Coordinates of C-alpha atoms in Angstrom, one line a residue:
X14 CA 17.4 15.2 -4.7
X15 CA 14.9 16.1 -2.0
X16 CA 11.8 14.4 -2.0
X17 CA 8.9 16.5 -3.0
X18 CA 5.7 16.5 -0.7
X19 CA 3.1 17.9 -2.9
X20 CA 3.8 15.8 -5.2
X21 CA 3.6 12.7 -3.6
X22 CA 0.2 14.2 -2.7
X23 CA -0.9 15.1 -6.0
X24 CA 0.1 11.5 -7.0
X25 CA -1.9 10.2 -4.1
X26 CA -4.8 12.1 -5.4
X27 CA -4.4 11.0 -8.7
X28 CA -4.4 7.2 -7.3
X29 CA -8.1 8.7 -5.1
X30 CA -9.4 9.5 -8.4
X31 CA -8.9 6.3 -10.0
X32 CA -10.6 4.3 -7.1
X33 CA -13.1 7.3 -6.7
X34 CA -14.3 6.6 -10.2
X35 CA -14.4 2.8 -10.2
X36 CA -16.6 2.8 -7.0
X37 CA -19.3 5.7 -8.1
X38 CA -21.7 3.8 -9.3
X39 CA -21.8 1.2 -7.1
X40 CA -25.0 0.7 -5.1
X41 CA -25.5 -1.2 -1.6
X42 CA -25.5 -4.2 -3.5
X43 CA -22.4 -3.6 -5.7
X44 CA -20.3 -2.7 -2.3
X45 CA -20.7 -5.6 -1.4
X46 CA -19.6 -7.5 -3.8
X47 CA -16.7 -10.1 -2.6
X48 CA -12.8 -9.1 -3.6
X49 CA -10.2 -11.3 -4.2
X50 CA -9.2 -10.3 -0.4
X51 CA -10.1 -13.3 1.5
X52 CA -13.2 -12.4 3.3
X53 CA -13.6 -8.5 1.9
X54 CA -16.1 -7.0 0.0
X55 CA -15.0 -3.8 -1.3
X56 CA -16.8 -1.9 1.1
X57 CA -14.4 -3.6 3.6
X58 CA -11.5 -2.6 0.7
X59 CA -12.6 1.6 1.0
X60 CA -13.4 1.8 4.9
X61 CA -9.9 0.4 5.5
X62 CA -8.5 3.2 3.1
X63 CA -10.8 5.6 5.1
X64 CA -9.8 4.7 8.9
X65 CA -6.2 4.6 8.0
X66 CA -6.1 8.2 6.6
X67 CA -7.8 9.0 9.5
X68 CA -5.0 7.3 11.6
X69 CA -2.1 8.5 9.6
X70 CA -3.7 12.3 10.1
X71 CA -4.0 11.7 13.5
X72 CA -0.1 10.2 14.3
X73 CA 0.9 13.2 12.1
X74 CA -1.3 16.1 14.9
X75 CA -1.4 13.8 17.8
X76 CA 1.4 11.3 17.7
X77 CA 1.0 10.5 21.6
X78 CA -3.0 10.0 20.7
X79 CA -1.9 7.8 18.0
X80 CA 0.4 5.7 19.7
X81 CA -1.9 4.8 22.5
X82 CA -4.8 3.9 19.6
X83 CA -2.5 2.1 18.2
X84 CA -1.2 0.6 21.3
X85 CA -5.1 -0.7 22.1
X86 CA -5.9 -1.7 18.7
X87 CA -3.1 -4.2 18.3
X88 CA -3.2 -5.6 21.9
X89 CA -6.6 -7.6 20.8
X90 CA -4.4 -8.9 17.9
X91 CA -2.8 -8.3 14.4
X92 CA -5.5 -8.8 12.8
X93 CA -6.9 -5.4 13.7
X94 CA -7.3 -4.8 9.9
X95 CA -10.2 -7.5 9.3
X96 CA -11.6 -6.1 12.6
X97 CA -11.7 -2.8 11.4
X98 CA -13.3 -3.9 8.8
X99 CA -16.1 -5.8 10.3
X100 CA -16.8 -3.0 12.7
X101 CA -18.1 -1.0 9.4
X102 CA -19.4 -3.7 7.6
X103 CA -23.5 -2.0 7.8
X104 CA -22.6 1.0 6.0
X105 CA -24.3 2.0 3.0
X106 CA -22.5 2.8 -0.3
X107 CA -23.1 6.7 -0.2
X108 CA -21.7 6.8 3.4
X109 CA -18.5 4.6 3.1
X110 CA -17.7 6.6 -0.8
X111 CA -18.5 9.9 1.9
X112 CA -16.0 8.3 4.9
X113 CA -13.6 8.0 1.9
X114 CA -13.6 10.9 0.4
X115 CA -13.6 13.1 3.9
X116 CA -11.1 11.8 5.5
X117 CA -8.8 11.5 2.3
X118 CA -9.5 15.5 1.6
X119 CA -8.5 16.0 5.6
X120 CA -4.9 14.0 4.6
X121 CA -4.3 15.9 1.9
X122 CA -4.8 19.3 3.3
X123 CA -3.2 17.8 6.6
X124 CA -0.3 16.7 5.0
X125 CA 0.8 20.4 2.8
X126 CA 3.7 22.3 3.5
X127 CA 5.0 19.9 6.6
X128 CA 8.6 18.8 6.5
X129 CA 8.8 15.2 4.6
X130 CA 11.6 14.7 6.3
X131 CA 10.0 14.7 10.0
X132 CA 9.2 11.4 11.8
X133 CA 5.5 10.1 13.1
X134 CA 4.7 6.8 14.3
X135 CA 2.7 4.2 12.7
X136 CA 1.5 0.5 13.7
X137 CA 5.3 -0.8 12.7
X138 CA 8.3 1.7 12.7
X139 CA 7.9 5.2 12.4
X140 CA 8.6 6.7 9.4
X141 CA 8.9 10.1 8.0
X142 CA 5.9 12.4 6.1
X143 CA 7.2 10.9 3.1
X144 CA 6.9 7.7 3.8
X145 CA 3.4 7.9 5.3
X146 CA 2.2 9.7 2.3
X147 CA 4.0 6.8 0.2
X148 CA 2.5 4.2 2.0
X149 CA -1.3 5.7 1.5
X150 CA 0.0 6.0 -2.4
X151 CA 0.9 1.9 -2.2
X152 CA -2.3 1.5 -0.2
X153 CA -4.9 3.0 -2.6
X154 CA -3.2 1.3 -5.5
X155 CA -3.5 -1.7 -4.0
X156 CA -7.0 -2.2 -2.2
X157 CA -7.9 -0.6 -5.9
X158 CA -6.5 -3.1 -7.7
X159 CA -9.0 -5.8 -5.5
X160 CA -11.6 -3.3 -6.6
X161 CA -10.6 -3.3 -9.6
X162 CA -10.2 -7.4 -10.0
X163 CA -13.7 -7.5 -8.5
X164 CA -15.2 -5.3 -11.3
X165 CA -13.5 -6.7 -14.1
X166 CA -11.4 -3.3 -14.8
X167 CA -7.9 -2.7 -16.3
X168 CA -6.6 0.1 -15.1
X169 CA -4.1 1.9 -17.1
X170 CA -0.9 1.5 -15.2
X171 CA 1.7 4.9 -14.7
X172 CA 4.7 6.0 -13.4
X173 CA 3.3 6.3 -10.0
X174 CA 4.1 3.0 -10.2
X175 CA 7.6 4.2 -9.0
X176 CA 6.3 4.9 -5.5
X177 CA 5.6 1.5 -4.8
X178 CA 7.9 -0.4 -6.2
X179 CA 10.5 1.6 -4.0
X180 CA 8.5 1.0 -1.3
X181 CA 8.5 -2.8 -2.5
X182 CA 12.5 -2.7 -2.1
X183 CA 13.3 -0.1 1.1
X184 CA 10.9 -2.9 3.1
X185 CA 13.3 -6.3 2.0
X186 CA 14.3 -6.4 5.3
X187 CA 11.2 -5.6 7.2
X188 CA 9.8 -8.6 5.3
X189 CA 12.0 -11.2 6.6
X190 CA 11.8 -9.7 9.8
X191 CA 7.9 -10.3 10.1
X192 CA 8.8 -13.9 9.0
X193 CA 11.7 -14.0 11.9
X194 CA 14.1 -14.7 9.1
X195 CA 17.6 -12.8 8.7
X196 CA 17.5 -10.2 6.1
X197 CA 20.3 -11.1 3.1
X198 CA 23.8 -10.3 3.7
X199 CA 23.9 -10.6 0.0
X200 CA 23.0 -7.3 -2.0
X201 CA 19.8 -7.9 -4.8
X202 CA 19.4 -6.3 -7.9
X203 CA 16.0 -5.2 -8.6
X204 CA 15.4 -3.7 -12.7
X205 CA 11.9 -2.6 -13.6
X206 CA 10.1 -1.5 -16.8
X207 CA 8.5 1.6 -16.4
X208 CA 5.0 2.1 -17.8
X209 CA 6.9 5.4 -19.6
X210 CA 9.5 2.8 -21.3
X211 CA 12.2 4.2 -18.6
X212 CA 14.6 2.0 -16.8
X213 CA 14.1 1.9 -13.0
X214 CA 17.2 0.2 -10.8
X215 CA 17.9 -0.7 -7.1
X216 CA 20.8 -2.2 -5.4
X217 CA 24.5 -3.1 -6.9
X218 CA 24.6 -3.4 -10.9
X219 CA 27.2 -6.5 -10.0
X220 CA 24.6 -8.3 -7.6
X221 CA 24.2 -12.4 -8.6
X222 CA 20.8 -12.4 -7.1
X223 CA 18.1 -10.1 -9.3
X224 CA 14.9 -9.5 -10.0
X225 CA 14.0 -8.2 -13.2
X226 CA 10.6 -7.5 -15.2
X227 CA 8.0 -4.9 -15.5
X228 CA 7.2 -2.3 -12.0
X229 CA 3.5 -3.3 -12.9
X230 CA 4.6 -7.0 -12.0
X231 CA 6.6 -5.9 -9.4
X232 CA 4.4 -3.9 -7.7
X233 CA 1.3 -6.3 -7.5
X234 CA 4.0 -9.3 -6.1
X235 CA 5.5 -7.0 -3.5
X236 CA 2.1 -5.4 -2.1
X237 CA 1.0 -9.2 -2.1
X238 CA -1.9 -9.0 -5.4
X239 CA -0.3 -11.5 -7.5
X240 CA 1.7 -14.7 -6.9
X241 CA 6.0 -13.6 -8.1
X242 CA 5.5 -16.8 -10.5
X243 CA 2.0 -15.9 -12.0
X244 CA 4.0 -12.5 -12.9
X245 CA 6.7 -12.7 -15.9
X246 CA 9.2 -11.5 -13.3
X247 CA 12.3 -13.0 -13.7
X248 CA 14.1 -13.9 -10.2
X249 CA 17.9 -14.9 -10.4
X250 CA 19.7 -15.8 -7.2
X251 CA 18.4 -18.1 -3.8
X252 CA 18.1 -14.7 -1.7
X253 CA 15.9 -13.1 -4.6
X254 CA 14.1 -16.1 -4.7
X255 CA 13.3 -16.0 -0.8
X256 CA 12.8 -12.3 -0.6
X257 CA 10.6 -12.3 -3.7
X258 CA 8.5 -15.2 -1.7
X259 CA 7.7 -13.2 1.5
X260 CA 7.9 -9.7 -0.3
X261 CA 5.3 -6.8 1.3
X262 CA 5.4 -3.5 1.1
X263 CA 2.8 -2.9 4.0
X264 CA 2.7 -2.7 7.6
X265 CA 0.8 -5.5 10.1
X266 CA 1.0 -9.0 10.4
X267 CA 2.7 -11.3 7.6
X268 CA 0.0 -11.1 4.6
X269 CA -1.9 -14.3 3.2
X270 CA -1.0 -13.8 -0.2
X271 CA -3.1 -15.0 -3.3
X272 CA -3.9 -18.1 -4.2

């Protein structure tokens, strides 16, 4: 069934709203307020969501532009995301809630009525519209859950869920290759609980190695928010257990992880 674009981006705008509403009140002092991000306060946690839309809308208009910002930016190092964060680390809270919101509007209205299927580049491989789109969908779900840590909120969880948990599985092999490890010749079984009660599955029903528990669980191990073994997933199988390990769903330089 072909993947439909506005709703990924009406999903992604859902997942705006949510962090939208956490942040509103928030004053100079409550931006900065240290996340469970090593080292990032959430203003750090929205300007990064902000520069990357703005990146992602540029590799989709200008993907020669792109790739030679991209090019510069990782030359200094892979670290280009605490970087980018410390560049903007003055900003008021009305200004970094304004960054946010403009340059996740220009996205959206970027992003309607192109071809999902067409290809643009991004700091790892290129990937298609849908993808990119998926990837800011795993993005604001995850730098919202910091937010959300670091305010003390429980944030209903939902099918969109779905997003990133397929995200969480099409990158297995891209996260042994940022560990220079050989991705499993042995196929994993991955079953998740849906927040709707439904029954989401990946990979062969006879696979040994599995991993099996709820997509909210799932989802916070594989974007790197919670430790697998501080989740009630349950991981069958040595090439589950290693993939579950080094599991991440985004691009750049192997993540730190939680303590």
């Amino acid at each position: 069934m072909p993947v439909s674009l506005d709703a990924l981006l009406d999903d992604l705008l859902a997942e705006t709203a949510d962090v939208e509403k956490m942040v509103a009140p928030l004053d100079d002092t409550g931006i900065a307020r240290p996340t469970p991000a090593a080292g990032w306060d959430i203003r750090d946690q929205l300007t990064h969501l902000a520069f990357f839309d703005e990146a992602a809308t540029q590799a989709l208009l200008d993907p020669d532009g792109f790739r030679r910002a991209a090019a510069a930016l990782m030359a200094e190092g892979m670290d280009f995301p605490d970087r980018v964060a410390a560049e903007h680390a003055g900003l008021p809270a009305e200004e970094v809630r304004a960054w946010f919101a403009r340059a996740r509007a220009a996205l959206v209205t970027t992003f309607r009525g192109r071809d999902a299927r067409a290809r643009l580049p991004w700091y790892g491989p290129d990937m298609s519209v849908a993808s990119s789109v998926t990837a800011r969908i795993m993005e604001t779900w995850a730098h919202g859950q910091d937010i959300a840590d670091t305010l003390g909120v429980t944030r209903v969880a939902t099918d969109r869920l779905r997003h990133i948990a397929h995200l969480g599985v099409s990158t297995t092999a891209f996260s042994f290759g940022l560990h220079g490890r050989p991705a499993p010749v042995v196929p994993i079984r991955v079953v998740l609980h849906a927040p709707s009660g439904d029954r989401w599955t990946w990979g062969d029903g006879a696979a040994a190695d599995r991993v099996e528990g709820t997509a909210l669980d799932f989802c916070l191990t594989v974007t790197q928010r919670r430790l697998a073994e501080d989740t009630g997933l349950v991981v069958r199988g040595p090439a589950a257990r290693e993939w579950i390990g080094i599991a991440q769903a985004f691009a750049g330089a192997p993540g730190r992880g939680r303590a």
